PDB file of C-alpha atoms in Angstrom:
ATOM      1  CA  UNK S   1     -13.109   8.834 -37.023  1.00  0.00           C
ATOM      2  CA  UNK S   2     -11.880  11.877 -35.040  1.00  0.00           C
ATOM      3  CA  UNK S   3     -15.391  12.487 -33.718  1.00  0.00           C
ATOM      4  CA  UNK S   4     -15.599   8.898 -32.487  1.00  0.00           C
ATOM      5  CA  UNK S   5     -12.299   9.206 -30.581  1.00  0.00           C
ATOM      6  CA  UNK S   6     -13.407  12.476 -28.985  1.00  0.00           C
ATOM      7  CA  UNK S   7     -16.720  10.960 -27.912  1.00  0.00           C
ATOM      8  CA  UNK S   8     -14.983   7.922 -26.397  1.00  0.00           C
ATOM      9  CA  UNK S   9     -12.585  10.116 -24.432  1.00  0.00           C
ATOM     10  CA  UNK S  10     -15.434  12.279 -23.178  1.00  0.00           C
ATOM     11  CA  UNK S  11     -17.323   9.211 -21.972  1.00  0.00           C
ATOM     12  CA  UNK S  12     -14.248   7.930 -20.170  1.00  0.00           C
ATOM     13  CA  UNK S  13     -13.749  11.280 -18.428  1.00  0.00           C
ATOM     14  CA  UNK S  14     -17.391  11.465 -17.430  1.00  0.00           C
ATOM     15  CA  UNK S  15     -17.166   7.979 -15.906  1.00  0.00           C
ATOM     16  CA  UNK S  16     -14.265   9.134 -13.750  1.00  0.00           C
ATOM     17  CA  UNK S  17     -11.671   7.042 -15.553  1.00  0.00           C
ATOM     18  CA  UNK S  18      -8.458   8.751 -16.678  1.00  0.00           C
ATOM     19  CA  UNK S  19      -8.039   8.216 -20.404  1.00  0.00           C
ATOM     20  CA  UNK S  20      -4.332   7.260 -20.190  1.00  0.00           C
ATOM     21  CA  UNK S  21      -5.136   4.494 -17.679  1.00  0.00           C
ATOM     22  CA  UNK S  22      -7.873   3.132 -19.952  1.00  0.00           C
ATOM     23  CA  UNK S  23      -5.453   2.979 -22.832  1.00  0.00           C
ATOM     24  CA  UNK S  24      -2.951   1.165 -20.634  1.00  0.00           C
ATOM     25  CA  UNK S  25      -0.100   3.605 -21.228  1.00  0.00           C
ATOM     26  CA  UNK S  26       2.234   4.518 -18.359  1.00  0.00           C
ATOM     27  CA  UNK S  27       4.057   7.493 -19.910  1.00  0.00           C
ATOM     28  CA  UNK S  28       0.961   9.614 -20.594  1.00  0.00           C
ATOM     29  CA  UNK S  29      -0.269   8.781 -17.079  1.00  0.00           C
ATOM     30  CA  UNK S  30       2.721  10.640 -15.618  1.00  0.00           C
ATOM     31  CA  UNK S  31       2.462  13.547 -18.056  1.00  0.00           C
ATOM     32  CA  UNK S  32      -1.243  14.002 -17.336  1.00  0.00           C
ATOM     33  CA  UNK S  33      -0.821  13.630 -13.564  1.00  0.00           C
ATOM     34  CA  UNK S  34      -1.714  16.496 -11.262  1.00  0.00           C
ATOM     35  CA  UNK S  35       0.907  18.135  -9.070  1.00  0.00           C
ATOM     36  CA  UNK S  36      -0.169  16.165  -5.985  1.00  0.00           C
ATOM     37  CA  UNK S  37      -0.020  12.908  -7.928  1.00  0.00           C
ATOM     38  CA  UNK S  38       3.480  13.628  -9.212  1.00  0.00           C
ATOM     39  CA  UNK S  39       4.573  14.472  -5.677  1.00  0.00           C
ATOM     40  CA  UNK S  40       3.255  11.112  -4.472  1.00  0.00           C
ATOM     41  CA  UNK S  41       4.850   9.188  -7.326  1.00  0.00           C
ATOM     42  CA  UNK S  42       8.201  10.891  -6.677  1.00  0.00           C
ATOM     43  CA  UNK S  43       7.949  10.279  -2.930  1.00  0.00           C
ATOM     44  CA  UNK S  44       7.164   6.624  -3.551  1.00  0.00           C
ATOM     45  CA  UNK S  45      10.265   6.279  -5.716  1.00  0.00           C
ATOM     46  CA  UNK S  46      12.395   7.909  -2.999  1.00  0.00           C
ATOM     47  CA  UNK S  47      11.065   5.448  -0.419  1.00  0.00           C
ATOM     48  CA  UNK S  48      11.799   2.520  -2.751  1.00  0.00           C
ATOM     49  CA  UNK S  49      15.315   3.895  -3.308  1.00  0.00           C
ATOM     50  CA  UNK S  50      15.752   4.110   0.468  1.00  0.00           C
ATOM     51  CA  UNK S  51      14.775   0.468   0.824  1.00  0.00           C
ATOM     52  CA  UNK S  52      17.176  -0.551  -1.947  1.00  0.00           C
ATOM     53  CA  UNK S  53      19.987   1.499  -0.379  1.00  0.00           C
ATOM     54  CA  UNK S  54      19.566  -0.246   2.953  1.00  0.00           C
ATOM     55  CA  UNK S  55      19.732  -3.588   1.179  1.00  0.00           C
ATOM     56  CA  UNK S  56      23.243  -2.551   0.151  1.00  0.00           C
ATOM     57  CA  UNK S  57      23.926  -1.449   3.741  1.00  0.00           C
ATOM     58  CA  UNK S  58      22.869  -4.896   4.938  1.00  0.00           C
ATOM     59  CA  UNK S  59      25.245  -6.510   2.464  1.00  0.00           C
ATOM     60  CA  UNK S  60      28.141  -4.358   3.665  1.00  0.00           C
ATOM     61  CA  UNK S  61      27.415  -4.194   7.387  1.00  0.00           C
ATOM     62  CA  UNK S  62      25.851  -7.620   7.818  1.00  0.00           C
ATOM     63  CA  UNK S  63      23.772  -8.423  10.840  1.00  0.00           C
ATOM     64  CA  UNK S  64      20.631 -10.505  11.346  1.00  0.00           C
ATOM     65  CA  UNK S  65      17.664 -10.461   9.007  1.00  0.00           C
ATOM     66  CA  UNK S  66      15.170 -11.158  11.769  1.00  0.00           C
ATOM     67  CA  UNK S  67      14.681  -9.569  15.166  1.00  0.00           C
ATOM     68  CA  UNK S  68      13.620  -6.134  16.431  1.00  0.00           C
ATOM     69  CA  UNK S  69      16.956  -4.558  15.467  1.00  0.00           C
ATOM     70  CA  UNK S  70      17.783  -5.347  11.858  1.00  0.00           C
ATOM     71  CA  UNK S  71      18.433  -3.620   8.541  1.00  0.00           C
ATOM     72  CA  UNK S  72      15.456  -5.682   7.338  1.00  0.00           C
ATOM     73  CA  UNK S  73      13.048  -3.091   8.675  1.00  0.00           C
ATOM     74  CA  UNK S  74      14.178  -0.039   6.638  1.00  0.00           C
ATOM     75  CA  UNK S  75      14.498  -2.338   3.621  1.00  0.00           C
ATOM     76  CA  UNK S  76      11.048  -3.904   3.778  1.00  0.00           C
ATOM     77  CA  UNK S  77       9.237  -0.807   4.996  1.00  0.00           C
ATOM     78  CA  UNK S  78      10.901   1.423   2.400  1.00  0.00           C
ATOM     79  CA  UNK S  79      10.031  -0.905  -0.454  1.00  0.00           C
ATOM     80  CA  UNK S  80       6.545  -1.679   0.857  1.00  0.00           C
ATOM     81  CA  UNK S  81       5.510   1.884   1.621  1.00  0.00           C
ATOM     82  CA  UNK S  82       6.984   3.140  -1.644  1.00  0.00           C
ATOM     83  CA  UNK S  83       5.106   0.577  -3.713  1.00  0.00           C
ATOM     84  CA  UNK S  84       1.905   1.136  -1.748  1.00  0.00           C
ATOM     85  CA  UNK S  85       2.068   4.908  -2.170  1.00  0.00           C
ATOM     86  CA  UNK S  86       2.604   4.612  -5.923  1.00  0.00           C
ATOM     87  CA  UNK S  87      -0.160   2.011  -6.185  1.00  0.00           C
ATOM     88  CA  UNK S  88      -2.659   4.068  -4.180  1.00  0.00           C
ATOM     89  CA  UNK S  89      -1.914   7.195  -6.207  1.00  0.00           C
ATOM     90  CA  UNK S  90      -2.629   5.307  -9.425  1.00  0.00           C
ATOM     91  CA  UNK S  91      -5.523   3.147  -8.244  1.00  0.00           C
ATOM     92  CA  UNK S  92      -7.451   5.993  -6.598  1.00  0.00           C
ATOM     93  CA  UNK S  93      -7.611   7.701  -9.999  1.00  0.00           C
ATOM     94  CA  UNK S  94     -10.375   5.197 -10.784  1.00  0.00           C
ATOM     95  CA  UNK S  95     -12.455   6.173  -7.750  1.00  0.00           C
ATOM     96  CA  UNK S  96     -15.455   8.460  -8.014  1.00  0.00           C
ATOM     97  CA  UNK S  97     -14.188  11.126  -5.599  1.00  0.00           C
ATOM     98  CA  UNK S  98     -13.566  14.838  -5.965  1.00  0.00           C
ATOM     99  CA  UNK S  99     -10.133  15.652  -7.356  1.00  0.00           C
ATOM    100  CA  UNK S 100      -9.377  18.189  -4.613  1.00  0.00           C
ATOM    101  CA  UNK S 101     -10.347  15.804  -1.797  1.00  0.00           C
ATOM    102  CA  UNK S 102      -8.363  12.991  -3.387  1.00  0.00           C
ATOM    103  CA  UNK S 103      -5.299  15.225  -3.726  1.00  0.00           C
ATOM    104  CA  UNK S 104      -5.456  16.229  -0.057  1.00  0.00           C
ATOM    105  CA  UNK S 105      -5.855  12.630   1.092  1.00  0.00           C
ATOM    106  CA  UNK S 106      -2.968  11.473  -1.096  1.00  0.00           C
ATOM    107  CA  UNK S 107      -0.609  14.200   0.132  1.00  0.00           C
ATOM    108  CA  UNK S 108      -1.426  13.359   3.760  1.00  0.00           C
ATOM    109  CA  UNK S 109      -0.909   9.684   2.972  1.00  0.00           C
ATOM    110  CA  UNK S 110       2.476  10.446   1.376  1.00  0.00           C
ATOM    111  CA  UNK S 111       3.566  12.502   4.392  1.00  0.00           C
ATOM    112  CA  UNK S 112       2.512   9.682   6.697  1.00  0.00           C
ATOM    113  CA  UNK S 113       4.494   7.161   4.629  1.00  0.00           C
ATOM    114  CA  UNK S 114       7.584   9.365   4.987  1.00  0.00           C
ATOM    115  CA  UNK S 115       6.987   9.605   8.745  1.00  0.00           C
ATOM    116  CA  UNK S 116       6.725   5.823   9.099  1.00  0.00           C
ATOM    117  CA  UNK S 117       9.753   4.956   6.972  1.00  0.00           C
ATOM    118  CA  UNK S 118      11.772   7.843   8.410  1.00  0.00           C
ATOM    119  CA  UNK S 119      11.146   6.813  12.004  1.00  0.00           C
ATOM    120  CA  UNK S 120      11.947   3.166  11.288  1.00  0.00           C
ATOM    121  CA  UNK S 121      15.123   4.105   9.403  1.00  0.00           C
ATOM    122  CA  UNK S 122      16.267   6.474  12.161  1.00  0.00           C
ATOM    123  CA  UNK S 123      15.956   3.787  14.801  1.00  0.00           C
ATOM    124  CA  UNK S 124      17.752   1.246  12.619  1.00  0.00           C
ATOM    125  CA  UNK S 125      20.750   3.557  12.349  1.00  0.00           C
ATOM    126  CA  UNK S 126      20.621   4.129  16.109  1.00  0.00           C
ATOM    127  CA  UNK S 127      20.669   0.387  16.633  1.00  0.00           C
ATOM    128  CA  UNK S 128      17.431   0.224  18.625  1.00  0.00           C
ATOM    129  CA  UNK S 129      13.949  -1.207  17.895  1.00  0.00           C
ATOM    130  CA  UNK S 130      11.573   1.122  16.053  1.00  0.00           C
ATOM    131  CA  UNK S 131       8.260  -0.252  17.280  1.00  0.00           C
ATOM    132  CA  UNK S 132       7.163  -0.865  20.856  1.00  0.00           C
ATOM    133  CA  UNK S 133      10.440   0.548  22.201  1.00  0.00           C
ATOM    134  CA  UNK S 134       9.815   2.673  25.295  1.00  0.00           C
ATOM    135  CA  UNK S 135      13.191   2.293  26.960  1.00  0.00           C
ATOM    136  CA  UNK S 136      13.945   6.035  26.803  1.00  0.00           C
ATOM    137  CA  UNK S 137      11.880   9.196  26.377  1.00  0.00           C
ATOM    138  CA  UNK S 138      13.124   9.658  22.805  1.00  0.00           C
ATOM    139  CA  UNK S 139      12.423   6.058  21.875  1.00  0.00           C
ATOM    140  CA  UNK S 140       8.937   6.393  23.325  1.00  0.00           C
ATOM    141  CA  UNK S 141       8.274   9.501  21.201  1.00  0.00           C
ATOM    142  CA  UNK S 142       9.402   7.683  18.049  1.00  0.00           C
ATOM    143  CA  UNK S 143       7.392   4.575  18.887  1.00  0.00           C
ATOM    144  CA  UNK S 144       4.231   6.522  19.649  1.00  0.00           C
ATOM    145  CA  UNK S 145       4.680   8.643  16.514  1.00  0.00           C
ATOM    146  CA  UNK S 146       4.789   5.463  14.441  1.00  0.00           C
ATOM    147  CA  UNK S 147       1.660   4.198  16.193  1.00  0.00           C
ATOM    148  CA  UNK S 148      -0.197   7.458  15.553  1.00  0.00           C
ATOM    149  CA  UNK S 149       0.986   7.404  11.949  1.00  0.00           C
ATOM    150  CA  UNK S 150      -0.389   3.895  11.644  1.00  0.00           C
ATOM    151  CA  UNK S 151      -3.739   5.140  12.914  1.00  0.00           C
ATOM    152  CA  UNK S 152      -3.766   7.883  10.284  1.00  0.00           C
ATOM    153  CA  UNK S 153      -3.040   5.293   7.601  1.00  0.00           C
ATOM    154  CA  UNK S 154      -6.017   3.246   8.778  1.00  0.00           C
ATOM    155  CA  UNK S 155      -8.339   6.254   8.527  1.00  0.00           C
ATOM    156  CA  UNK S 156      -7.128   7.321   5.071  1.00  0.00           C
ATOM    157  CA  UNK S 157      -7.231   3.844   3.566  1.00  0.00           C
ATOM    158  CA  UNK S 158     -10.663   3.198   5.062  1.00  0.00           C
ATOM    159  CA  UNK S 159     -11.942   6.371   3.384  1.00  0.00           C
ATOM    160  CA  UNK S 160     -10.623   5.195   0.020  1.00  0.00           C
ATOM    161  CA  UNK S 161     -12.118   1.744   0.575  1.00  0.00           C
ATOM    162  CA  UNK S 162     -15.555   3.161   1.353  1.00  0.00           C
ATOM    163  CA  UNK S 163     -15.327   5.367  -1.739  1.00  0.00           C
ATOM    164  CA  UNK S 164     -14.587   2.322  -3.904  1.00  0.00           C
ATOM    165  CA  UNK S 165     -17.784   0.610  -2.732  1.00  0.00           C
ATOM    166  CA  UNK S 166     -19.992   3.695  -2.608  1.00  0.00           C
ATOM    167  CA  UNK S 167     -19.654   4.268  -6.352  1.00  0.00           C
ATOM    168  CA  UNK S 168     -18.461   1.766  -8.928  1.00  0.00           C
ATOM    169  CA  UNK S 169     -14.842   2.513  -9.880  1.00  0.00           C
ATOM    170  CA  UNK S 170     -14.099   3.294 -13.500  1.00  0.00           C
ATOM    171  CA  UNK S 171     -11.473   1.722 -15.712  1.00  0.00           C
ATOM    172  CA  UNK S 172     -11.087  -1.035 -18.291  1.00  0.00           C
ATOM    173  CA  UNK S 173     -12.630  -4.483 -18.026  1.00  0.00           C
ATOM    174  CA  UNK S 174     -11.742  -6.111 -14.711  1.00  0.00           C
ATOM    175  CA  UNK S 175     -10.470  -2.919 -13.082  1.00  0.00           C
ATOM    176  CA  UNK S 176     -13.603  -2.118 -10.995  1.00  0.00           C
ATOM    177  CA  UNK S 177     -13.489  -5.607  -9.448  1.00  0.00           C
ATOM    178  CA  UNK S 178      -9.721  -5.393  -8.967  1.00  0.00           C
ATOM    179  CA  UNK S 179      -9.965  -2.041  -7.189  1.00  0.00           C
ATOM    180  CA  UNK S 180     -12.800  -3.094  -4.898  1.00  0.00           C
ATOM    181  CA  UNK S 181     -11.237  -6.450  -4.070  1.00  0.00           C
ATOM    182  CA  UNK S 182      -7.845  -4.830  -3.514  1.00  0.00           C
ATOM    183  CA  UNK S 183      -9.249  -2.327  -1.043  1.00  0.00           C
ATOM    184  CA  UNK S 184     -11.360  -4.983   0.702  1.00  0.00           C
ATOM    185  CA  UNK S 185      -8.318  -7.196   1.244  1.00  0.00           C
ATOM    186  CA  UNK S 186      -6.372  -4.126   2.334  1.00  0.00           C
ATOM    187  CA  UNK S 187      -8.748  -3.827   5.294  1.00  0.00           C
ATOM    188  CA  UNK S 188      -7.432  -7.202   6.464  1.00  0.00           C
ATOM    189  CA  UNK S 189      -3.906  -5.768   6.408  1.00  0.00           C
ATOM    190  CA  UNK S 190      -5.058  -2.784   8.454  1.00  0.00           C
ATOM    191  CA  UNK S 191      -6.820  -5.011  10.991  1.00  0.00           C
ATOM    192  CA  UNK S 192      -3.813  -7.317  11.376  1.00  0.00           C
ATOM    193  CA  UNK S 193      -1.472  -4.333  11.708  1.00  0.00           C
ATOM    194  CA  UNK S 194      -3.672  -2.820  14.407  1.00  0.00           C
ATOM    195  CA  UNK S 195      -3.747  -6.183  16.202  1.00  0.00           C
ATOM    196  CA  UNK S 196       0.051  -6.375  16.183  1.00  0.00           C
ATOM    197  CA  UNK S 197       0.398  -2.900  17.640  1.00  0.00           C
ATOM    198  CA  UNK S 198      -2.298  -3.460  20.259  1.00  0.00           C
ATOM    199  CA  UNK S 199      -0.820  -6.730  21.491  1.00  0.00           C
ATOM    200  CA  UNK S 200       2.718  -5.356  21.508  1.00  0.00           C
ATOM    201  CA  UNK S 201       1.735  -2.242  23.453  1.00  0.00           C
ATOM    202  CA  UNK S 202      -0.195  -4.333  25.989  1.00  0.00           C
ATOM    203  CA  UNK S 203       2.818  -6.579  26.586  1.00  0.00           C
ATOM    204  CA  UNK S 204       5.150  -3.587  26.826  1.00  0.00           C
ATOM    205  CA  UNK S 205       2.989  -1.880  29.431  1.00  0.00           C
ATOM    206  CA  UNK S 206       2.800  -5.151  31.360  1.00  0.00           C
ATOM    207  CA  UNK S 207       6.594  -5.192  31.549  1.00  0.00           C
ATOM    208  CA  UNK S 208       7.191  -7.904  28.955  1.00  0.00           C
ATOM    209  CA  UNK S 209       9.297  -5.868  26.519  1.00  0.00           C
ATOM    210  CA  UNK S 210      11.119  -8.797  24.907  1.00  0.00           C
ATOM    211  CA  UNK S 211       7.876 -10.731  24.456  1.00  0.00           C
ATOM    212  CA  UNK S 212       6.340  -7.661  22.811  1.00  0.00           C
ATOM    213  CA  UNK S 213       9.064  -7.623  20.141  1.00  0.00           C
ATOM    214  CA  UNK S 214       8.314 -11.225  19.197  1.00  0.00           C
ATOM    215  CA  UNK S 215       4.528 -11.078  19.579  1.00  0.00           C
ATOM    216  CA  UNK S 216       3.925  -9.822  16.040  1.00  0.00           C
ATOM    217  CA  UNK S 217       5.559 -12.735  14.185  1.00  0.00           C
ATOM    218  CA  UNK S 218       2.371 -14.758  13.725  1.00  0.00           C
ATOM    219  CA  UNK S 219       0.509 -11.909  12.041  1.00  0.00           C
ATOM    220  CA  UNK S 220       3.279 -10.714   9.733  1.00  0.00           C
ATOM    221  CA  UNK S 221       2.501 -13.141   6.848  1.00  0.00           C
ATOM    222  CA  UNK S 222      -1.175 -12.164   6.912  1.00  0.00           C
ATOM    223  CA  UNK S 223      -0.287  -8.474   7.044  1.00  0.00           C
ATOM    224  CA  UNK S 224       2.205  -8.747   4.193  1.00  0.00           C
ATOM    225  CA  UNK S 225       0.024 -10.816   1.865  1.00  0.00           C
ATOM    226  CA  UNK S 226      -3.088  -8.678   2.279  1.00  0.00           C
ATOM    227  CA  UNK S 227      -1.245  -5.358   2.092  1.00  0.00           C
ATOM    228  CA  UNK S 228      -0.377  -5.556  -1.609  1.00  0.00           C
ATOM    229  CA  UNK S 229      -3.616  -6.826  -3.127  1.00  0.00           C
ATOM    230  CA  UNK S 230      -4.456  -3.232  -4.035  1.00  0.00           C
ATOM    231  CA  UNK S 231      -1.362  -3.246  -6.268  1.00  0.00           C
ATOM    232  CA  UNK S 232      -1.318  -6.813  -7.621  1.00  0.00           C
ATOM    233  CA  UNK S 233      -4.947  -7.057  -8.756  1.00  0.00           C
ATOM    234  CA  UNK S 234      -5.153  -3.657 -10.536  1.00  0.00           C
ATOM    235  CA  UNK S 235      -1.822  -4.352 -12.253  1.00  0.00           C
ATOM    236  CA  UNK S 236      -3.296  -7.601 -13.564  1.00  0.00           C
ATOM    237  CA  UNK S 237      -6.303  -5.678 -14.900  1.00  0.00           C
ATOM    238  CA  UNK S 238      -3.947  -3.204 -16.566  1.00  0.00           C
ATOM    239  CA  UNK S 239      -1.869  -5.989 -18.116  1.00  0.00           C
ATOM    240  CA  UNK S 240      -4.996  -7.526 -19.622  1.00  0.00           C
ATOM    241  CA  UNK S 241      -5.657  -4.297 -21.519  1.00  0.00           C
ATOM    242  CA  UNK S 242      -2.582  -5.191 -23.533  1.00  0.00           C
ATOM    243  CA  UNK S 243      -4.075  -8.486 -24.694  1.00  0.00           C
ATOM    244  CA  UNK S 244      -6.680  -9.302 -27.318  1.00  0.00           C
ATOM    245  CA  UNK S 245      -8.799 -11.278 -24.860  1.00  0.00           C
ATOM    246  CA  UNK S 246     -12.534 -10.793 -24.837  1.00  0.00           C
ATOM    247  CA  UNK S 247     -14.202  -8.966 -21.958  1.00  0.00           C
ATOM    248  CA  UNK S 248     -15.667 -12.257 -20.770  1.00  0.00           C
ATOM    249  CA  UNK S 249     -12.228 -13.864 -20.638  1.00  0.00           C
ATOM    250  CA  UNK S 250     -10.770 -10.876 -18.784  1.00  0.00           C
ATOM    251  CA  UNK S 251     -13.548 -10.993 -16.195  1.00  0.00           C
ATOM    252  CA  UNK S 252     -13.018 -14.718 -15.676  1.00  0.00           C
ATOM    253  CA  UNK S 253      -9.299 -14.215 -15.146  1.00  0.00           C
ATOM    254  CA  UNK S 254      -9.946 -11.421 -12.674  1.00  0.00           C
ATOM    255  CA  UNK S 255     -12.471 -13.446 -10.688  1.00  0.00           C
ATOM    256  CA  UNK S 256      -9.980 -16.326 -10.595  1.00  0.00           C
ATOM    257  CA  UNK S 257      -7.206 -13.977  -9.423  1.00  0.00           C
ATOM    258  CA  UNK S 258      -9.405 -12.519  -6.686  1.00  0.00           C
ATOM    259  CA  UNK S 259     -10.351 -16.041  -5.603  1.00  0.00           C
ATOM    260  CA  UNK S 260      -6.700 -17.089  -5.468  1.00  0.00           C
ATOM    261  CA  UNK S 261      -5.819 -14.018  -3.445  1.00  0.00           C
ATOM    262  CA  UNK S 262      -8.638 -14.713  -0.990  1.00  0.00           C
ATOM    263  CA  UNK S 263      -7.358 -18.276  -0.567  1.00  0.00           C
ATOM    264  CA  UNK S 264      -3.855 -16.928   0.150  1.00  0.00           C
ATOM    265  CA  UNK S 265      -5.239 -14.499   2.740  1.00  0.00           C
ATOM    266  CA  UNK S 266      -7.299 -17.253   4.378  1.00  0.00           C
ATOM    267  CA  UNK S 267      -4.235 -19.506   4.532  1.00  0.00           C
ATOM    268  CA  UNK S 268      -2.180 -16.743   6.142  1.00  0.00           C
ATOM    269  CA  UNK S 269      -5.068 -16.056   8.510  1.00  0.00           C
ATOM    270  CA  UNK S 270      -5.261 -19.731   9.497  1.00  0.00           C
ATOM    271  CA  UNK S 271      -1.535 -19.744  10.193  1.00  0.00           C
ATOM    272  CA  UNK S 272      -1.912 -16.633  12.335  1.00  0.00           C
ATOM    273  CA  UNK S 273      -4.787 -18.170  14.279  1.00  0.00           C
ATOM    274  CA  UNK S 274      -2.780 -21.325  14.984  1.00  0.00           C
ATOM    275  CA  UNK S 275       0.389 -19.550  16.077  1.00  0.00           C
ATOM    276  CA  UNK S 276      -0.902 -16.285  17.581  1.00  0.00           C
TER     277      UNK S 276
END
């Protein structure tokens, strides 16, 4: 019996799939994590805590939920970037990439997440817009830093996406499809984010600052829906490891989930096309 367990673990390691993830256990995943992974997990939790803290600030201070100046931005960006960082750190463990390269990419990604959330939070406390604000030299530096950080995010996430399709990801039944589909949908989020920045910058340079602030509204639902597929779909695959379903049933559920997510993205895309 012991020999069988050892052989199974060796096969899982050879396939590039962390044994704790295959077993569907969260605790051992943290204990077996590398230093870079723990740093990313901890950073993600800090960003989530920042978002939650600013939710309290909103409750105390009040103010609008919408608009270019709102406590909504540090809330949503803190929660979103924190969840995304944690998800990417976990999900990329299934990719067939070198551990050193993956660690470097994850640390850069974590630093970029801190830059984005930090800049947005700073501007919220200053009471000025974080994106597309070029009213002063300082605001321009912050705005351009966020834009450059967004470009870095695009490059890093594209690298991970290509890696997921270059070699089949490891993991339990349904996980390879979940990872690939999650990264593929994530490209839609990157494209919509780039479109928002490009249009806003063009309007700002043309002297239409107020229009620039409101120009991104149509693409926000598409950006938000597609951004978290890389978390939702792998989590579903992980949850199915805790069931007694057959592999065929798990695959069917995953294909159905991917299909539903694609429909949601298409619906958000149609809305964006009609209102952009």
